[in-house]
CSV table of C-alpha atoms and ligand atoms in Angstrom, one decimal:
chain,number,residue,atom,x,y,z
A,1,MET,CA,-21.7,-3.2,9.9
A,2,LYS,CA,-17.9,-3.5,9.1
A,3,TYR,CA,-16.4,-4.7,5.9
A,4,LYS,CA,-12.9,-4.9,4.4
A,5,VAL,CA,-12.1,-2.0,2.1
A,6,TYR,CA,-9.2,-1.5,-0.3
A,7,ILE,CA,-8.2,1.9,1.0
A,8,TYR,CA,-4.5,2.4,0.1
A,9,LYS,CA,-3.6,1.6,-3.5
A,10,ALA,CA,-0.3,0.0,-4.6
A,11,PHE,CA,1.4,3.2,-5.7
A,12,GLU,CA,0.2,5.0,-2.6
A,13,ARG,CA,1.8,2.4,-0.4
A,14,PHE,CA,5.0,2.3,-2.4
A,15,TRP,CA,5.2,6.1,-2.2
A,16,HIS,CA,4.5,6.2,1.5
A,17,TRP,CA,7.1,3.6,2.5
A,18,THR,CA,9.8,4.8,0.0
A,19,GLN,CA,9.2,8.3,1.4
A,20,ALA,CA,9.5,7.0,4.9
A,21,ILE,CA,12.8,5.3,4.2
A,22,LEU,CA,14.2,8.3,2.3
A,23,ILE,CA,13.2,10.8,5.0
A,24,PHE,CA,14.7,8.5,7.6
A,25,MET,CA,18.0,8.3,5.6
A,26,LEU,CA,17.9,12.1,5.0
A,27,ALA,CA,17.4,12.8,8.7
A,28,ALA,CA,20.1,10.4,9.9
A,29,THR,CA,22.7,11.6,7.4
A,30,GLY,CA,21.6,15.2,7.7
A,31,PHE,CA,22.1,15.3,11.5
A,32,GLU,CA,25.5,13.6,11.1
A,33,ILE,CA,26.4,16.4,8.7
A,34,HIS,CA,25.1,18.8,11.3
A,35,GLY,CA,27.5,17.3,13.7
A,36,SER,CA,24.9,15.7,16.1
A,37,PHE,CA,26.6,12.2,16.0
A,38,THR,CA,29.0,10.0,14.0
A,39,PHE,CA,27.7,6.9,12.3
A,40,PHE,CA,28.5,6.7,8.5
A,41,GLY,CA,31.5,9.1,8.7
A,42,TYR,CA,31.1,12.7,7.5
A,43,GLN,CA,32.1,12.1,3.8
A,44,ASN,CA,29.8,9.1,3.5
A,45,ALA,CA,27.0,11.0,5.2
A,46,VAL,CA,27.3,13.7,2.6
A,47,LYS,CA,27.3,11.2,-0.2
A,48,TYR,CA,24.2,9.3,1.1
A,49,HIS,CA,22.4,12.5,1.8
A,50,ASN,CA,22.9,13.7,-1.8
A,51,VAL,CA,21.8,10.3,-3.3
A,52,SER,CA,18.7,10.1,-1.0
A,53,ALA,CA,17.9,13.7,-1.9
A,54,TYR,CA,17.9,13.0,-5.6
A,55,ALA,CA,15.8,9.9,-5.1
A,56,PHE,CA,13.4,11.9,-2.9
A,57,ILE,CA,13.0,14.5,-5.7
A,58,VAL,CA,12.3,11.8,-8.3
A,59,LEU,CA,9.7,10.2,-5.9
A,60,ILE,CA,8.1,13.6,-5.4
A,61,VAL,CA,7.7,14.1,-9.2
A,62,PHE,CA,5.9,10.7,-9.5
A,63,ALA,CA,3.8,11.4,-6.4
A,64,ILE,CA,2.6,14.8,-7.8
A,65,PHE,CA,1.7,13.1,-11.1
A,66,TRP,CA,-0.2,10.3,-9.1
A,67,HIS,CA,-2.1,12.8,-6.9
A,68,PHE,CA,-3.4,14.8,-9.9
A,69,SER,CA,-4.0,11.9,-12.3
A,70,THR,CA,-6.1,10.0,-9.8
A,71,GLY,CA,-7.8,13.0,-8.2
A,72,GLU,CA,-6.4,11.9,-4.8
A,73,TRP,CA,-5.2,15.5,-4.2
A,74,LYS,CA,-8.8,16.3,-3.2
A,75,GLN,CA,-8.4,14.2,0.0
A,76,TYR,CA,-6.0,16.9,1.3
A,77,MET,CA,-8.3,19.9,1.0
A,78,PRO,CA,-8.5,21.2,4.5
A,79,THR,CA,-11.9,21.5,6.3
A,80,ALA,CA,-12.8,23.1,9.6
A,81,SER,CA,-15.7,20.7,10.1
A,82,ASN,CA,-15.0,18.2,12.8
A,83,LEU,CA,-11.5,19.7,13.4
A,84,LYS,CA,-12.2,20.7,16.9
A,85,ALA,CA,-13.9,17.4,17.7
A,86,GLN,CA,-10.7,15.6,16.3
A,87,ILE,CA,-8.4,17.7,18.5
A,88,ASN,CA,-10.6,17.2,21.5
A,89,TYR,CA,-10.6,13.5,20.8
A,90,TYR,CA,-6.7,13.3,20.9
A,91,ILE,CA,-6.5,15.4,24.0
A,92,PHE,CA,-9.4,14.0,26.0
A,93,GLY,CA,-11.7,11.4,24.3
A,94,ILE,CA,-9.0,8.9,23.5
A,95,PHE,CA,-8.2,8.4,27.2
A,96,LYS,CA,-11.9,7.7,27.9
A,97,ASN,CA,-12.4,5.3,25.1
A,98,ALA,CA,-14.7,7.7,23.3
A,99,PRO,CA,-15.5,6.8,19.7
A,100,HIS,CA,-13.4,8.2,16.8
A,101,PRO,CA,-15.1,11.5,15.8
A,102,THR,CA,-14.3,11.0,12.0
A,103,LYS,CA,-15.3,7.8,10.2
A,104,LYS,CA,-12.9,6.7,7.5
A,105,THR,CA,-14.3,6.0,4.0
A,106,VAL,CA,-12.5,5.3,0.7
A,107,LEU,CA,-13.6,8.8,-0.6
A,108,SER,CA,-12.6,10.5,2.7
A,109,LYS,CA,-9.8,8.6,4.3
A,110,LEU,CA,-8.1,11.5,6.2
A,111,ASN,CA,-9.5,13.1,9.3
A,112,PRO,CA,-9.5,17.0,9.4
A,113,LEU,CA,-6.3,17.2,11.4
A,114,GLN,CA,-4.5,14.8,9.0
A,115,LYS,CA,-5.7,16.9,6.0
A,116,LEU,CA,-4.3,20.0,7.5
A,117,VAL,CA,-1.0,18.6,8.6
A,118,TYR,CA,-0.3,16.5,5.5
A,119,LEU,CA,-1.2,19.5,3.2
A,120,GLY,CA,1.2,21.6,5.3
A,121,LEU,CA,3.9,19.0,4.7
A,122,LYS,CA,3.2,18.8,1.0
A,123,ILE,CA,3.0,22.5,0.2
A,124,LEU,CA,5.3,24.0,2.8
A,125,VAL,CA,7.7,21.9,4.7
A,126,ILE,CA,8.8,19.5,1.9
A,127,PRO,CA,9.1,22.3,-0.7
A,128,VAL,CA,11.2,24.3,1.8
A,129,MET,CA,13.4,21.3,2.4
A,130,VAL,CA,13.9,20.6,-1.4
A,131,VAL,CA,14.6,24.3,-2.3
A,132,SER,CA,16.9,25.0,0.7
A,133,GLY,CA,18.6,21.6,0.1
A,134,LEU,CA,19.2,22.4,-3.6
A,135,LEU,CA,20.5,25.9,-2.7
A,136,TYR,CA,22.8,24.2,-0.2
A,137,MET,CA,24.0,21.8,-2.9
A,138,PHE,CA,24.6,24.4,-5.6
A,139,TYR,CA,25.3,27.6,-3.7
A,140,ARG,CA,28.7,28.0,-5.4
A,141,TYR,CA,26.9,28.4,-8.7
A,142,PRO,CA,26.4,30.4,-10.9
A,143,GLN,CA,30.1,31.1,-11.1
A,144,LYS,CA,31.8,33.9,-12.8
A,145,ASP,CA,29.7,34.7,-15.9
A,146,ALA,CA,26.3,33.9,-14.5
A,147,VAL,CA,23.6,36.1,-13.1
A,148,GLU,CA,24.9,37.8,-10.0
A,149,SER,CA,21.5,38.3,-8.4
A,150,ILE,CA,20.9,34.6,-7.9
A,151,ASN,CA,24.4,34.0,-6.4
A,152,ILE,CA,24.2,33.3,-2.6
A,153,GLY,CA,26.9,35.0,-0.6
A,154,SER,CA,26.5,33.0,2.6
A,155,LEU,CA,25.0,29.7,3.5
A,156,GLU,CA,23.8,30.8,6.9
A,157,VAL,CA,20.1,31.4,6.2
A,158,VAL,CA,19.9,28.3,4.0
A,159,ALA,CA,21.5,26.2,6.7
A,160,ILE,CA,19.2,27.5,9.4
A,161,VAL,CA,16.0,27.1,7.3
A,162,HIS,CA,17.0,23.6,6.3
A,163,THR,CA,17.8,22.6,9.9
A,164,ILE,CA,14.5,24.0,11.2
A,165,GLY,CA,12.6,22.1,8.5
A,166,ALA,CA,14.4,18.9,9.5
A,167,LEU,CA,13.5,19.4,13.1
A,168,LEU,CA,9.8,20.0,12.1
A,169,LEU,CA,9.9,16.8,10.0
A,170,ILE,CA,11.3,14.8,13.0
A,171,ALA,CA,8.6,16.3,15.3
A,172,PHE,CA,6.0,15.2,12.7
A,173,ILE,CA,7.5,11.7,12.5
A,174,ILE,CA,7.4,11.2,16.3
A,175,THR,CA,3.7,12.4,16.4
A,176,HIS,CA,2.9,10.3,13.4
A,177,LEU,CA,4.4,7.1,14.9
A,178,TYR,CA,2.2,7.6,18.0
A,179,LEU,CA,-1.0,8.4,16.1
A,180,ILE,CA,-0.5,5.3,13.9
A,181,THR,CA,-1.3,3.3,17.0
A,182,THR,CA,-4.6,5.1,17.8
A,183,GLY,CA,-6.7,3.5,15.0
A,184,GLU,CA,-9.5,0.9,15.7
A,185,THR,CA,-6.8,-1.4,17.1
A,186,VAL,CA,-3.1,-0.6,17.9
A,187,THR,CA,-2.0,-2.1,14.5
A,188,SER,CA,-5.0,-1.5,12.2
A,189,ASN,CA,-3.6,1.7,10.6
A,190,LEU,CA,-0.1,0.1,10.1
A,191,LYS,CA,-1.6,-3.1,8.6
A,192,ALA,CA,-3.7,-0.9,6.2
A,193,MET,CA,-0.7,0.9,4.9
A,194,ILE,CA,1.1,-2.4,4.4
A,195,THR,CA,-1.7,-4.5,2.8
A,196,GLY,CA,-3.9,-1.8,1.5
A,197,TYR,CA,-6.9,-3.2,3.2
A,198,GLU,CA,-8.7,-2.0,6.3
A,199,GLU,CA,-12.0,-2.9,8.1
A,200,LEU,CA,-14.3,0.1,7.9
A,201,GLU,CA,-17.9,0.8,8.8
A,202,ASP,CA,-20.2,0.6,5.9
A,203,GLU,CA,-20.7,3.8,4.0
A,204,LYS,CA,-24.3,4.2,5.0
A,205,SER,CA,-23.6,4.2,8.7
A,206,SER,CA,-20.7,6.7,8.3
A,207,LYS,CA,-22.5,9.1,5.9
A,208,GLU,CA,-23.2,11.7,8.5
A,209,ASN,CA,-19.4,12.3,8.6
B,1,LIG,C1,15.5,17.0,-1.6
B,1,LIG,C2,15.7,17.3,-0.4
B,1,LIG,C3,17.0,17.6,0.2
B,1,LIG,C4,18.1,18.1,-0.3
B,1,LIG,C5,18.4,18.5,-1.8
B,1,LIG,C6,19.1,18.3,0.7
B,1,LIG,C7,20.4,18.7,0.6
B,1,LIG,C8,21.3,19.0,1.6
B,1,LIG,C9,22.6,19.4,1.5
B,1,LIG,C10,23.3,19.7,0.1
B,1,LIG,C11,23.2,19.6,2.7
B,1,LIG,C12,24.6,20.1,3.0
B,1,LIG,C13,25.5,18.9,3.0
B,1,LIG,C14,27.0,19.4,3.1
B,1,LIG,O1,27.2,20.4,4.0
B,1,LIG,O2,27.8,18.9,2.5
B,1,LIG,C15,22.2,19.2,3.7
B,1,LIG,C16,22.3,19.3,5.0
B,1,LIG,C17,21.4,18.8,5.9
B,1,LIG,N1,20.1,18.2,5.6
B,1,LIG,FE1,19.4,18.0,3.8
B,1,LIG,N2,18.5,17.9,1.9
B,1,LIG,C18,17.2,17.5,1.6
B,1,LIG,C19,16.3,17.0,2.5
B,1,LIG,C20,16.5,16.8,3.8
B,1,LIG,C21,15.6,16.2,4.8
B,1,LIG,C22,14.2,15.7,4.4
B,1,LIG,C23,16.1,16.3,6.0
B,1,LIG,C24,15.7,15.9,7.4
B,1,LIG,C25,14.6,15.2,7.6
B,1,LIG,C26,17.4,16.9,5.9
B,1,LIG,C27,18.3,17.2,6.9
B,1,LIG,C28,19.5,17.9,6.8
B,1,LIG,C29,20.3,18.4,7.9
B,1,LIG,C30,19.9,18.3,9.4
B,1,LIG,C31,21.5,19.0,7.4
B,1,LIG,C32,22.6,19.6,8.1
B,1,LIG,C33,22.2,21.1,8.2
B,1,LIG,C34,23.3,22.0,8.8
B,1,LIG,O3,23.9,21.6,9.9
B,1,LIG,O4,23.5,23.1,8.3
B,1,LIG,N3,17.6,17.2,4.5
B,1,LIG,N4,21.0,18.8,3.0
């Protein structure tokens, strides 16, 4: 039996959409700085990139607090169980109308592939972007009297790491936008992240997952 479940809480939705807007702004302004196109004008792009970056860091601090104070961080612990079935589903099953291999519940709302990819973003890609971005911002410091060993002589490595991270994030976003449409209906995942509610199977019939 299906019933409506409150699956994404208010802060979680606020965090998700604010993060989406900020990463979109950071990607757009970042690639203008990179020289890929002209839209805001270079100087504005730098200004907007910096403001979005600071806002992103503030959001990350609140999100870390939320994940630990609610225990929601546990949702992201990777598991090998069902991982292969989930990958097979996206490669083959989905095109044959096979059932979703992982049933969503409030206590376990991410499938094993999501757990793995989201954890990778949280502990690897986003920290790399923040650290390389901050080094990019402050590379001229410390100046004369400061500790020599943390002075960066060249920006080359920082720029390459930051750009690779940006490309990875864009690859993630493209995949994410496609996967959003592969829920129970084309719009059910999107609606859930907007309203917080989603129709799920009852916990008993999804216990085996
Ligand atoms: C808190 C996070 C971030 C900080 C502090 C940050 C900071 C910076 C800074 C200071 C620059 C150099 C601007 C200049 O040359 O004047 C830069 C460049 C850039 N940023 Fe970020 N950024 C962050 C996140 C992101 C994200 C999430 C993306 C993409 C999704 C991104 C994409 C880029 C790109 C593509 C460049 C140009 C790199 C190059 O051509 O060398 N940044 N960033």
